[in-house]
Coordinates of C-alpha atoms and ligand atoms in Angstrom, one line a residue:
Chain A
X1 CA -11.1 -50.9 1.2
X2 CA -12.0 -48.8 -1.8
X3 CA -11.6 -45.1 -1.1
X4 CA -14.8 -43.4 -2.2
X5 CA -14.3 -40.0 -0.7
X6 CA -11.4 -37.9 0.5
X7 CA -10.7 -34.4 1.5
X8 CA -9.8 -32.0 -1.2
X9 CA -6.1 -31.2 -1.6
X10 CA -7.3 -27.7 -2.3
X11 CA -7.5 -27.1 1.5
X12 CA -4.7 -27.6 4.0
X13 CA -5.3 -30.1 6.8
X14 CA -6.2 -27.4 9.2
X15 CA -9.4 -27.1 11.3
X16 CA -11.3 -24.0 10.5
X17 CA -12.6 -21.5 13.0
X18 CA -16.0 -21.0 11.5
X19 CA -19.1 -21.3 13.7
X20 CA -21.2 -24.5 13.5
X21 CA -23.7 -24.2 10.7
X22 CA -21.8 -21.5 8.9
X23 CA -21.6 -22.1 5.2
X24 CA -18.2 -20.3 4.8
X25 CA -16.7 -23.8 5.3
X26 CA -18.7 -25.3 2.5
X27 CA -17.7 -22.5 0.2
X28 CA -14.0 -23.0 1.1
X29 CA -14.3 -26.7 0.2
X30 CA -16.0 -26.0 -3.1
X31 CA -13.2 -23.5 -4.1
X32 CA -10.6 -26.0 -3.0
X33 CA -12.2 -28.8 -5.0
X34 CA -12.4 -26.7 -8.1
X35 CA -8.7 -25.7 -7.8
X36 CA -7.8 -29.3 -7.3
X37 CA -9.9 -30.6 -10.2
X38 CA -8.6 -28.0 -12.6
X39 CA -5.1 -28.8 -11.3
X40 CA -4.2 -25.2 -10.8
X41 CA -3.3 -25.2 -7.1
X42 CA 0.3 -24.5 -7.9
X43 CA -0.5 -21.7 -10.3
X44 CA -2.9 -19.9 -8.0
X45 CA -2.6 -16.9 -5.6
X46 CA -5.6 -16.2 -3.4
X47 CA -6.3 -12.9 -1.8
X48 CA -7.8 -13.1 1.7
X49 CA -10.0 -10.2 2.7
X50 CA -11.1 -8.9 6.1
X51 CA -14.1 -10.5 7.8
X52 CA -14.8 -14.0 9.1
X53 CA -12.8 -15.4 6.2
X54 CA -9.7 -13.3 7.0
X55 CA -7.9 -16.5 8.1
X56 CA -8.6 -18.2 4.7
X57 CA -4.9 -17.8 4.0
X58 CA -4.5 -20.6 6.6
X59 CA -6.9 -22.9 4.9
X60 CA -6.4 -22.7 1.1
X61 CA -3.5 -24.9 0.0
X62 CA -2.0 -22.3 -2.4
X63 CA -0.1 -19.1 -2.1
X64 CA -2.1 -16.4 -0.3
X65 CA -1.8 -12.7 0.2
X66 CA -3.9 -11.0 2.9
X67 CA -5.5 -7.6 2.0
X68 CA -6.8 -4.7 3.9
X69 CA -10.6 -4.4 4.5
X70 CA -12.2 -4.0 1.0
X71 CA -9.0 -3.7 -0.9
X72 CA -8.7 -7.2 -2.1
X73 CA -9.7 -6.4 -5.8
X74 CA -6.9 -3.8 -5.9
X75 CA -4.4 -6.2 -4.4
X76 CA -5.5 -8.9 -6.8
X77 CA -5.1 -6.4 -9.7
X78 CA -1.5 -5.8 -8.7
X79 CA -0.8 -9.5 -8.4
X80 CA -2.5 -10.5 -11.6
X81 CA -0.9 -7.7 -13.7
X82 CA 2.6 -8.6 -12.7
X83 CA 2.5 -12.4 -12.4
X84 CA 3.2 -14.6 -15.4
X85 CA 0.1 -14.9 -17.7
X86 CA -0.6 -18.5 -16.7
X87 CA -1.3 -17.8 -13.0
X88 CA -4.7 -17.5 -11.4
X89 CA -5.7 -14.9 -8.9
X90 CA -8.9 -15.0 -6.8
X91 CA -10.3 -13.0 -4.0
X92 CA -12.5 -14.3 -1.2
X93 CA -14.6 -11.5 0.2
X94 CA -17.6 -11.0 2.4
X95 CA -20.4 -8.5 1.8
X96 CA -19.3 -5.9 4.3
X97 CA -15.8 -6.1 2.7
X98 CA -16.9 -6.0 -0.9
X99 CA -20.1 -4.0 -0.9
X100 CA -19.3 -1.4 1.8
X101 CA -15.7 -0.3 2.3
X102 CA -14.5 -1.9 -0.8
X103 CA -17.3 -0.9 -3.2
X104 CA -14.9 1.4 -5.2
X105 CA -12.3 -1.3 -5.6
X106 CA -14.7 -4.0 -6.8
X107 CA -16.6 -1.7 -9.3
X108 CA -13.3 -0.6 -10.9
X109 CA -11.8 -4.1 -11.0
X110 CA -14.9 -5.2 -12.8
X111 CA -14.9 -2.2 -15.1
X112 CA -11.3 -2.8 -16.1
X113 CA -12.2 -6.3 -16.9
X114 CA -9.5 -7.6 -14.5
X115 CA -8.9 -11.2 -15.3
X116 CA -9.5 -12.4 -11.8
X117 CA -12.2 -14.4 -10.0
X118 CA -14.1 -13.0 -7.1
X119 CA -15.8 -15.4 -4.6
X120 CA -18.3 -13.1 -3.0
X121 CA -19.9 -14.5 0.2
X122 CA -23.2 -12.7 1.0
X123 CA -24.5 -13.4 4.4
X124 CA -26.5 -10.1 4.8
X125 CA -24.5 -9.1 7.9
X126 CA -21.1 -8.3 9.3
X127 CA -20.1 -11.6 10.9
X128 CA -16.7 -11.0 12.3
X129 CA -17.4 -7.7 14.1
X130 CA -20.5 -9.1 15.8
X131 CA -23.5 -8.8 13.6
X132 CA -23.8 -5.2 12.4
X133 CA -25.9 -4.1 9.4
X134 CA -24.3 -4.7 6.0
X135 CA -25.1 -3.1 2.7
X136 CA -26.8 -6.4 1.9
X137 CA -29.0 -6.6 5.1
X138 CA -32.6 -7.0 4.0
X139 CA -35.4 -4.6 4.8
X140 CA -36.6 -5.3 8.4
X141 CA -33.6 -7.3 9.3
X142 CA -32.6 -6.8 12.9
X143 CA -28.9 -6.4 13.5
X144 CA -26.6 -4.9 16.2
X145 CA -26.7 -1.5 14.4
X146 CA -30.3 -1.8 13.1
X147 CA -32.0 -3.0 16.3
X148 CA -35.4 -1.9 15.1
X149 CA -34.9 -3.6 11.8
X150 CA -33.4 -2.1 8.6
X151 CA -35.6 0.8 7.7
X152 CA -35.5 2.1 4.1
X153 CA -36.1 5.7 5.2
X154 CA -33.1 5.6 7.6
X155 CA -30.7 3.1 6.0
X156 CA -31.7 2.7 2.4
X157 CA -32.2 -0.6 0.7
X158 CA -30.0 -3.6 0.2
X159 CA -27.4 -3.4 -2.6
X160 CA -27.7 -6.1 -5.3
X161 CA -24.1 -6.5 -6.3
X162 CA -24.4 -9.0 -9.1
X163 CA -27.0 -6.9 -10.9
X164 CA -24.9 -3.8 -10.3
X165 CA -21.6 -5.2 -11.7
X166 CA -23.3 -7.0 -14.5
X167 CA -23.9 -3.5 -16.1
X168 CA -20.2 -3.1 -16.6
X169 CA -18.6 -4.1 -19.9
X170 CA -15.6 -5.6 -18.2
X171 CA -17.6 -8.2 -16.4
X172 CA -17.4 -11.5 -18.3
X173 CA -19.3 -13.9 -16.0
X174 CA -21.4 -13.1 -13.0
X175 CA -23.7 -15.6 -11.3
X176 CA -25.6 -15.6 -8.0
X177 CA -25.9 -19.0 -6.3
X178 CA -26.8 -20.2 -2.8
X179 CA -25.7 -22.8 -0.3
X180 CA -29.0 -23.5 1.4
X181 CA -29.5 -27.1 0.1
X182 CA -27.6 -29.8 -1.7
X183 CA -28.8 -29.0 -5.3
X184 CA -27.8 -25.4 -4.8
X185 CA -24.4 -26.3 -3.4
X186 CA -23.8 -28.4 -6.5
X187 CA -24.8 -25.4 -8.6
X188 CA -22.5 -23.3 -6.6
X189 CA -19.6 -25.5 -7.4
X190 CA -20.4 -25.4 -11.1
X191 CA -20.5 -21.6 -11.0
X192 CA -17.1 -21.5 -9.2
X193 CA -15.6 -23.8 -11.8
X194 CA -17.1 -21.6 -14.6
X195 CA -15.6 -18.5 -13.0
X196 CA -12.1 -20.0 -12.9
X197 CA -12.6 -21.3 -16.5
X198 CA -13.5 -17.8 -17.5
X199 CA -10.2 -16.6 -16.0
X200 CA -8.3 -19.4 -17.7
X201 CA -9.7 -18.3 -21.1
X202 CA -8.7 -14.7 -20.3
X203 CA -12.2 -13.4 -20.8
X204 CA -12.2 -10.9 -18.0
X205 CA -13.7 -10.3 -14.6
X206 CA -15.7 -13.2 -13.1
X207 CA -17.6 -13.2 -9.9
X208 CA -19.8 -15.8 -8.1
X209 CA -22.0 -14.3 -5.4
X210 CA -22.9 -17.0 -2.9
X211 CA -25.7 -16.6 -0.4
X212 CA -24.4 -17.9 2.9
X213 CA -25.5 -18.3 6.5
X214 CA -24.5 -16.6 9.7
X215 CA -26.3 -18.6 12.4
X216 CA -24.4 -16.9 15.2
X217 CA -25.3 -13.3 14.3
X218 CA -28.7 -14.1 12.9
X219 CA -29.6 -15.7 16.2
X220 CA -30.9 -18.8 14.4
X221 CA -29.9 -22.5 14.6
X222 CA -28.2 -24.0 11.5
X223 CA -31.4 -25.5 10.0
X224 CA -33.4 -22.3 10.6
X225 CA -30.5 -20.4 9.0
X226 CA -30.7 -22.4 5.8
X227 CA -34.4 -21.8 5.7
X228 CA -33.8 -18.1 6.3
X229 CA -31.5 -18.0 3.2
X230 CA -34.2 -19.7 1.1
X231 CA -37.2 -17.8 2.4
X232 CA -35.8 -14.3 3.1
X233 CA -32.7 -13.8 1.1
X234 CA -33.4 -15.5 -2.2
X235 CA -36.5 -13.3 -2.9
X236 CA -34.3 -10.2 -2.4
X237 CA -31.3 -11.7 -4.2
X238 CA -32.7 -13.8 -7.0
X239 CA -30.4 -16.6 -8.1
X240 CA -29.2 -16.9 -11.6
X241 CA -26.7 -15.8 -14.2
X242 CA -26.4 -12.0 -14.5
X243 CA -23.7 -11.8 -17.1
X244 CA -22.2 -14.3 -19.4
X245 CA -20.0 -13.1 -22.2
X246 CA -19.6 -15.1 -25.3
X247 CA -17.0 -17.8 -24.8
X248 CA -18.0 -18.5 -21.2
X249 CA -19.5 -21.9 -20.8
Chain B
X1 CA 25.8 9.1 -20.9
X2 CA 25.3 12.8 -21.9
X3 CA 23.5 15.2 -19.7
X4 CA 19.9 15.9 -20.5
X5 CA 17.6 18.7 -19.5
X6 CA 14.5 17.4 -17.8
X7 CA 11.7 18.3 -15.5
X8 CA 11.9 17.1 -11.9
X9 CA 8.8 14.8 -12.0
X10 CA 10.1 13.2 -15.2
X11 CA 13.5 12.7 -13.6
X12 CA 11.9 10.9 -10.7
X13 CA 10.1 8.6 -13.2
X14 CA 13.1 8.0 -15.4
X15 CA 15.3 7.4 -12.4
X16 CA 12.9 4.7 -11.2
X17 CA 13.0 3.0 -14.7
X18 CA 16.8 3.1 -14.4
X19 CA 16.6 1.5 -11.0
X20 CA 14.8 -1.4 -12.8
X21 CA 11.3 -0.5 -11.7
X22 CA 8.9 -1.8 -14.3
X23 CA 5.6 -1.4 -12.5
X24 CA 3.7 1.8 -11.5
X25 CA 0.2 2.3 -10.1
X26 CA -0.8 5.9 -9.6
X27 CA -3.5 8.6 -9.6
X28 CA -3.1 12.2 -10.8
X29 CA -2.6 15.1 -8.4
X30 CA -0.7 18.4 -8.9
X31 CA 2.2 19.0 -8.6
X32 CA 3.3 15.4 -9.5
X33 CA 1.0 14.6 -12.5
X34 CA 3.8 14.7 -15.0
X35 CA 5.4 11.7 -13.2
X36 CA 2.2 9.6 -13.7
X37 CA 2.0 10.7 -17.4
X38 CA 5.7 9.9 -18.0
X39 CA 5.3 6.4 -16.6
X40 CA 2.2 5.8 -18.8
X41 CA 4.4 6.4 -21.8
X42 CA 7.7 5.1 -20.7
X43 CA 6.9 1.8 -18.9
X44 CA 5.4 0.0 -21.9
X45 CA 8.7 0.8 -23.8
X46 CA 10.6 -1.2 -21.3
X47 CA 8.2 -4.1 -21.2
X48 CA 6.6 -2.9 -17.9
X49 CA 3.1 -1.8 -16.9
X50 CA 1.5 1.5 -16.0
X51 CA -2.0 1.4 -14.6
X52 CA -4.0 4.4 -13.5
X53 CA -5.9 3.4 -10.4
X54 CA -9.3 4.7 -9.4
X55 CA -7.9 6.3 -6.2
X56 CA -4.7 6.5 -4.2
X57 CA -6.1 3.9 -1.9
X58 CA -6.5 1.5 -4.8
X59 CA -3.1 2.5 -6.2
X60 CA -1.2 1.6 -3.0
X61 CA -3.1 -1.7 -2.7
X62 CA -2.1 -2.5 -6.3
X63 CA 1.4 -1.8 -5.2
X64 CA 0.9 -4.2 -2.3
X65 CA -0.3 -6.9 -4.7
X66 CA 2.5 -6.4 -7.2
X67 CA 5.1 -6.3 -4.4
X68 CA 3.8 -9.5 -2.9
X69 CA 4.5 -11.1 -6.3
X70 CA 8.1 -10.0 -5.9
X71 CA 8.5 -7.2 -8.5
X72 CA 10.0 -3.7 -8.1
X73 CA 7.0 -1.4 -8.0
X74 CA 6.4 2.3 -7.3
X75 CA 3.6 4.8 -6.7
X76 CA 3.7 8.5 -6.4
X77 CA 1.4 11.3 -5.2
X78 CA 1.2 14.6 -3.5
X79 CA 0.2 15.4 0.1
X80 CA -3.6 14.7 0.1
X81 CA -3.1 11.6 -1.9
X82 CA -0.3 10.4 0.4
X83 CA -2.7 10.7 3.3
X84 CA -5.0 8.3 1.5
X85 CA -2.1 5.9 0.9
X86 CA -1.3 5.7 4.6
X87 CA -3.6 2.7 5.2
X88 CA -1.8 0.7 2.5
X89 CA 1.6 1.9 3.7
X90 CA 0.9 0.5 7.2
X91 CA -0.1 -2.8 5.6
X92 CA 3.1 -2.9 3.5
X93 CA 5.1 -2.4 6.7
X94 CA 3.1 -5.1 8.5
X95 CA 3.6 -7.6 5.7
X96 CA 7.2 -6.5 5.1
X97 CA 6.7 -5.7 1.5
X98 CA 9.2 -3.5 -0.4
X99 CA 8.0 -0.5 -2.5
X100 CA 8.9 3.0 -3.3
X101 CA 6.4 5.8 -2.6
X102 CA 7.1 9.3 -3.9
X103 CA 5.6 12.3 -2.2
X104 CA 5.9 15.6 -4.2
X105 CA 4.7 17.7 -1.3
X106 CA 2.3 20.6 -1.5
X107 CA 0.8 23.0 1.1
X108 CA -1.8 21.8 3.5
X109 CA -3.7 20.9 5.6
X110 CA -6.8 19.7 3.7
X111 CA -6.8 20.5 0.0
X112 CA -4.3 23.3 0.8
X113 CA -2.6 24.5 -2.3
X114 CA -0.6 23.2 -5.2
X115 CA 2.5 25.1 -4.2
X116 CA 5.6 23.5 -2.7
X117 CA 5.8 22.7 1.0
X118 CA 7.5 20.4 3.5
X119 CA 4.6 20.0 5.8
X120 CA 4.4 16.2 5.6
X121 CA 7.6 15.7 7.5
X122 CA 5.8 14.4 10.6
X123 CA 3.6 12.1 8.6
X124 CA 6.6 10.6 6.7
X125 CA 9.1 10.3 9.5
X126 CA 6.9 9.5 12.5
X127 CA 4.8 6.7 11.1
X128 CA 1.9 8.2 9.2
X129 CA -0.3 5.2 9.4
X130 CA -1.3 3.1 12.4
X131 CA 1.1 1.0 14.3
X132 CA 4.7 1.1 15.6
X133 CA 6.8 1.7 12.5
X134 CA 9.3 3.8 10.7
X135 CA 9.9 4.1 7.0
X136 CA 13.2 5.1 5.5
X137 CA 12.7 8.6 4.0
X138 CA 15.1 10.1 1.4
X139 CA 15.0 13.8 0.6
X140 CA 17.0 14.9 -2.5
X141 CA 17.8 18.6 -3.1
X142 CA 18.6 18.5 -6.8
X143 CA 17.4 16.6 -9.8
X144 CA 20.8 14.9 -10.1
X145 CA 20.5 13.7 -6.6
X146 CA 17.1 12.2 -7.4
X147 CA 18.7 10.1 -10.0
X148 CA 21.4 8.8 -7.6
X149 CA 19.0 8.3 -4.6
X150 CA 16.4 6.4 -6.6
X151 CA 18.7 3.3 -6.9
X152 CA 19.3 3.5 -3.1
X153 CA 15.6 3.8 -2.5
X154 CA 14.8 0.6 -4.3
X155 CA 17.8 -1.2 -2.9
X156 CA 16.9 -0.2 0.7
X157 CA 13.3 -1.4 0.1
X158 CA 14.5 -4.8 -1.2
X159 CA 17.3 -5.2 1.4
X160 CA 15.1 -4.6 4.4
X161 CA 11.7 -5.6 3.0
X162 CA 10.2 -2.2 3.7
X163 CA 8.5 0.6 1.9
X164 CA 10.7 3.6 1.3
X165 CA 9.5 7.2 0.8
X166 CA 11.2 9.6 -1.6
X167 CA 10.3 13.1 -0.3
X168 CA 10.4 15.9 -2.8
X169 CA 8.4 19.1 -2.9
X170 CA 6.5 20.9 -5.6
X171 CA 9.5 23.0 -6.5
X172 CA 11.7 19.9 -7.2
X173 CA 8.9 18.3 -9.1
X174 CA 8.4 21.3 -11.4
X175 CA 11.9 22.7 -11.9
X176 CA 14.2 21.8 -14.8
X177 CA 17.9 20.9 -14.5
X178 CA 20.4 18.9 -16.5
X179 CA 20.9 15.4 -15.2
X180 CA 23.0 12.4 -16.1
X181 CA 21.8 8.8 -15.8
X182 CA 24.8 6.7 -15.0
X183 CA 25.1 2.9 -15.1
X184 CA 24.8 1.5 -11.6
X185 CA 27.1 -1.1 -10.1
X186 CA 25.5 -4.4 -9.1
X187 CA 24.7 -4.8 -5.4
X188 CA 23.8 -8.0 -3.7
X189 CA 20.2 -8.2 -2.6
X190 CA 18.4 -10.9 -0.8
X191 CA 16.2 -13.2 -2.9
X192 CA 12.5 -12.7 -2.7
X193 CA 11.7 -16.3 -1.7
X194 CA 8.7 -15.1 0.3
X195 CA 6.8 -13.8 -2.8
X196 CA 3.4 -15.3 -3.6
X197 CA 3.7 -16.3 -7.2
X198 CA 2.1 -19.7 -7.1
X199 CA 3.8 -22.6 -5.4
X200 CA 5.2 -24.3 -8.6
X201 CA 8.2 -26.3 -7.5
X202 CA 9.0 -24.3 -4.4
X203 CA 7.5 -26.4 -1.7
X204 CA 4.6 -25.4 0.5
X205 CA 2.2 -22.4 0.1
X206 CA 3.6 -19.0 1.0
X207 CA 1.6 -16.4 2.9
X208 CA 2.0 -12.6 2.7
X209 CA 0.1 -11.2 5.7
X210 CA 0.1 -8.6 8.4
X211 CA -2.4 -10.2 10.8
X212 CA -1.1 -11.8 14.0
X213 CA -3.9 -12.5 16.4
X214 CA -1.7 -13.9 19.1
X215 CA -0.4 -11.0 21.1
X216 CA 2.9 -12.8 21.8
X217 CA 3.4 -13.4 18.1
X218 CA 2.5 -9.8 17.2
X219 CA 4.9 -8.5 19.8
X220 CA 7.6 -10.8 18.4
X221 CA 6.9 -9.3 15.0
X222 CA 7.1 -5.8 16.3
X223 CA 10.4 -6.6 18.0
X224 CA 11.7 -7.9 14.7
X225 CA 10.6 -4.7 13.0
X226 CA 12.3 -2.6 15.6
X227 CA 15.5 -4.6 15.2
X228 CA 15.4 -4.0 11.5
X229 CA 15.0 -0.2 12.2
X230 CA 18.2 -0.4 14.4
X231 CA 20.0 -1.9 11.4
X232 CA 18.7 0.8 9.1
X233 CA 19.8 3.5 11.6
X234 CA 23.3 2.0 11.6
X235 CA 23.6 1.6 7.8
X236 CA 21.4 4.0 6.0
X237 CA 22.0 7.5 7.4
X238 CA 22.7 10.1 4.7
X239 CA 23.6 13.7 5.0
X240 CA 25.6 16.6 3.6
X241 CA 27.7 19.0 5.5
X242 CA 28.5 22.2 3.7
X243 CA 31.0 24.8 5.0
X244 CA 30.4 23.3 8.4
X245 CA 34.0 22.6 9.5
X246 CA 34.9 26.1 10.8
X247 CA 31.3 27.2 11.3
X248 CA 30.2 29.2 14.4
X249 CA 26.6 28.9 13.3
X250 CA 24.8 26.2 11.4
X251 CA 21.7 26.2 9.4
X252 CA 19.8 22.9 9.1
X253 CA 17.6 22.4 6.1
X254 CA 16.6 19.7 3.6
X255 CA 15.4 19.5 0.0
X256 CA 14.8 22.7 -2.0
X257 CA 15.1 24.9 1.1
X258 CA 18.7 23.7 1.6
X259 CA 19.6 25.1 -1.8
X260 CA 18.2 28.5 -0.9
X261 CA 20.0 28.3 2.4
X262 CA 23.3 27.9 0.6
X263 CA 22.9 31.3 -1.0
X264 CA 22.1 32.9 2.3
X265 CA 25.3 31.3 3.8
X266 CA 27.4 32.6 0.9
X267 CA 26.1 36.1 1.7
X268 CA 26.8 35.8 5.4
X269 CA 30.3 34.4 4.7
X270 CA 31.0 37.5 2.6
X271 CA 30.2 39.6 5.7
X272 CA 32.7 37.5 7.7
X273 CA 30.2 35.4 9.5
X274 CA 31.1 31.7 9.6
X275 CA 27.9 29.9 8.8
X276 CA 27.6 26.3 7.6
X277 CA 24.9 23.9 6.6
X278 CA 23.7 20.4 7.8
X279 CA 21.5 18.9 5.1
X280 CA 19.8 15.7 6.2
X281 CA 19.3 13.5 3.1
X282 CA 17.8 10.6 5.1
X283 CA 15.0 12.3 7.1
X284 CA 14.5 8.9 8.8
X285 CA 16.9 7.6 10.0
X286 CA 17.8 11.2 11.1
X287 CA 21.5 12.0 11.0
X288 CA 22.8 12.3 14.5
X289 CA 26.5 12.4 13.7
X290 CA 26.8 15.9 12.2
X291 CA 25.2 17.3 15.3
X292 CA 27.5 15.3 17.6
X293 CA 30.4 16.7 15.6
X294 CA 29.3 20.3 15.8
X295 CA 27.2 20.9 18.8
X296 CA 30.1 21.5 21.3
X297 CA 31.6 24.3 19.2
X298 CA 28.6 25.8 17.4
X299 CA 27.0 28.8 19.0
X300 CA 23.5 28.2 17.6
X301 CA 21.6 26.3 15.0
X302 CA 18.9 27.7 12.8
X303 CA 16.4 25.3 11.2
X304 CA 14.6 26.5 8.1
X305 CA 11.7 24.6 6.7
X306 CA 8.6 25.1 4.5
X307 CA 6.5 24.1 7.5
X308 CA 5.4 25.6 10.8
X309 CA 8.2 23.7 12.5
X310 CA 8.4 19.9 12.1
X311 CA 12.0 18.8 11.5
X312 CA 13.1 21.3 14.1
X313 CA 11.9 18.8 16.7
X314 CA 14.5 16.3 15.4
X315 CA 17.2 19.0 15.4
X316 CA 16.4 19.8 19.0
X317 CA 16.7 16.1 19.9
X318 CA 20.0 15.8 18.0
X319 CA 21.4 18.9 19.7
X320 CA 20.1 17.8 23.0
X321 CA 20.2 21.2 24.7
X322 CA 23.9 21.7 24.0
X323 CA 23.2 24.8 21.8
X324 CA 20.2 27.1 21.2
X325 CA 18.1 26.0 18.2
X326 CA 16.2 28.7 16.3
X327 CA 13.5 28.2 13.8
X328 CA 12.3 29.9 10.7
X329 CA 9.5 28.5 8.6
X330 CA 7.1 29.5 5.8
X331 CA 3.9 27.6 5.2
X332 CA 1.0 27.4 2.9
X333 CA 3.2 27.0 -0.2
X334 CA 5.3 30.1 0.5
X335 CA 9.0 29.5 -0.4
X336 CA 11.5 31.4 1.8
X337 CA 13.9 33.7 -0.1
X338 CA 17.6 33.7 0.6
X339 CA 17.3 37.3 1.9
X340 CA 14.8 36.2 4.5
X341 CA 17.0 33.4 5.6
X342 CA 20.0 35.7 5.6
X343 CA 18.1 38.1 7.8
X344 CA 17.3 35.2 10.2
X345 CA 20.9 34.2 10.3
X346 CA 21.8 37.8 11.2
X347 CA 19.2 37.8 13.9
X348 CA 20.6 34.6 15.3
X349 CA 24.2 36.0 15.2
X350 CA 23.0 39.3 16.8
X351 CA 21.3 37.5 19.6
X352 CA 24.0 34.9 20.3
X353 CA 27.4 36.7 20.0
Ligands
TPP1 C1 -10.5 -0.4 7.9 C2 -11.3 -1.3 8.7 N1 -12.5 -1.0 9.2 C3 -13.2 -1.9 9.9 C4 -12.7 -3.1 10.2 C5 -13.5 -4.1 11.1 N2 -14.1 -5.2 10.4 C6 -13.6 -6.4 10.4 S1 -14.5 -7.5 9.6 C7 -15.7 -6.4 9.2 C8 -16.9 -6.8 8.5 C9 -16.8 -8.0 7.7 O1 -18.1 -8.4 7.2 P1 -18.2 -9.2 5.9 O2 -17.3 -8.7 4.9 O3 -19.7 -9.2 5.6 O4 -17.7 -10.6 6.3 P2 -18.3 -11.7 7.3 O5 -17.5 -11.5 8.6 O6 -19.7 -11.5 7.4 O7 -17.9 -13.0 6.7 C10 -15.3 -5.1 9.7 C11 -16.2 -3.9 9.6 C12 -11.4 -3.4 9.7 N3 -10.8 -4.6 10.0 N4 -10.7 -2.5 9.0
SF4_2 S1 -19.9 -15.2 12.7 FE1 -21.3 -15.8 11.1 S2 -20.1 -15.6 9.2 FE2 -18.7 -15.6 10.9 S3 -18.1 -17.7 11.1 FE3 -19.7 -17.4 12.6 S4 -21.5 -18.0 11.4 FE4 -19.9 -17.7 10.0

């Protein structure tokens, strides 16, 4: 029989722990496929962060270093700066990790133009700790720590990380994509590829912000969750390229 | 090599370069900023890299990243900055990553002062960050000793896969003394086959990690760490005994204070009082042997520190009730004078004989 589809070698043959309907799994696969297709699995070191994706070091089929909550961009900086020039370094971070406790580290890694790739999974909530408000939670969103809904007067407004980092000269490529349907998943893979190509060319900091679901903590079923991304998140976090330096394509 | 006159902070930096450390991530804070500046100039000359981090938290995490790639790497700071590094230090321990962390201590708590102190002893020797762990802590008393100990610091880090702290105080950082950088003999160190450098040709993917969700596995890991600490306790204890052989009284002090104590001891000896010194060089593991050797015949010990009384607890443990242990400390950046220490020795003698 002709083989028409197989699992990517970018991931180990390990079942993941993600909840049913969670798009972390899809994003893992896309990153794995890109690393496989670019043939850079053996040259890559991934940095796992803290959050539901903390165990990603068990899943990616490349060397992995696990970082403290929010510190992945600093750990990636240390790795990238001392490794031979032909190695790739990426971080895989959630929004609580990247935009809350780790805001300083991500801003400065981007400002320095660290030649790393950041996979930023925005699900508008803290997944792992049980659905608390994130810096990216949208106005009115009910979470464990905003039971009455996020209120601007009390908790401020969601942070748009791609827009924020795009203002920094060191950022070479920043795009926001989504996983709520197949065309967008295909776009997401293209963006991830572009981010790693940016690193390959040594152009500087690249980040793909990916809108993702958390059915478990949103209290929605998987289909409703995909609709929630499309209807509630996309208007707050518009998709598109926020920064593309010359040479990125 | 000829002797050169250098400032303490620069000696620490140059000694690290001599110990083959090519990577440094740091953040300025008085009284250690010259160290950071020296590295910025010096490391590019040896094909290394200096990077100023945006905070001490970022600096220690850059160290974590660099160490996981298998290189010799260092960071330095002073007390408030070292507090910020504690998170990263605990993670280095958990992931068994070697690194050298320099603390040029200043007075605290809080923003404190920029004057020399020894008030981070508890933090350095009793853990500091979260979790069950120890870190080898080396405390030089002269700039020449910094040169010699820096090789040991990096070797211990690599041999046991652990962070190592070099404890200095603001006085050592700021003073100038002649030092000689000698060539170091080769020592065998284990290969860093665990480093995450990309899998190229070396089999399966490697993972550097401190998370162990299974309690059994984490307990196993903690047992492994504790075993390692037993080995370090066996092999890496360092101390100096000075005029201690015939001593009726012993002063215990480390770092800068130990030098001042020596002057006080000379003065007391001129008066016919037999006083000696125990100077722990490794603050962890703490040297037990010099106390075992002296506690039966010594009438009393006096611990002198630039703190409200931290190391004195380890002295009491080491003496184990066999002799009285007195304490004299100055805090807040005040440095005890040899007259003050002499007076305390005389008080002890008056009270004990
Ligand atoms: C210093 C520290 N503070 C808090 C935590 C607890 N913690 C674990 S995961 C997490 C939030 C992660 O949320 P996010 O980055 O959005 O990822 P998700 O789980 O949603 O994928 C928090 C606060 C921690 N591990 N370390
Ligand atoms: S808690 Fe949410 S983010 Fe975490 S795995 Fe489950 S669905 Fe995904």
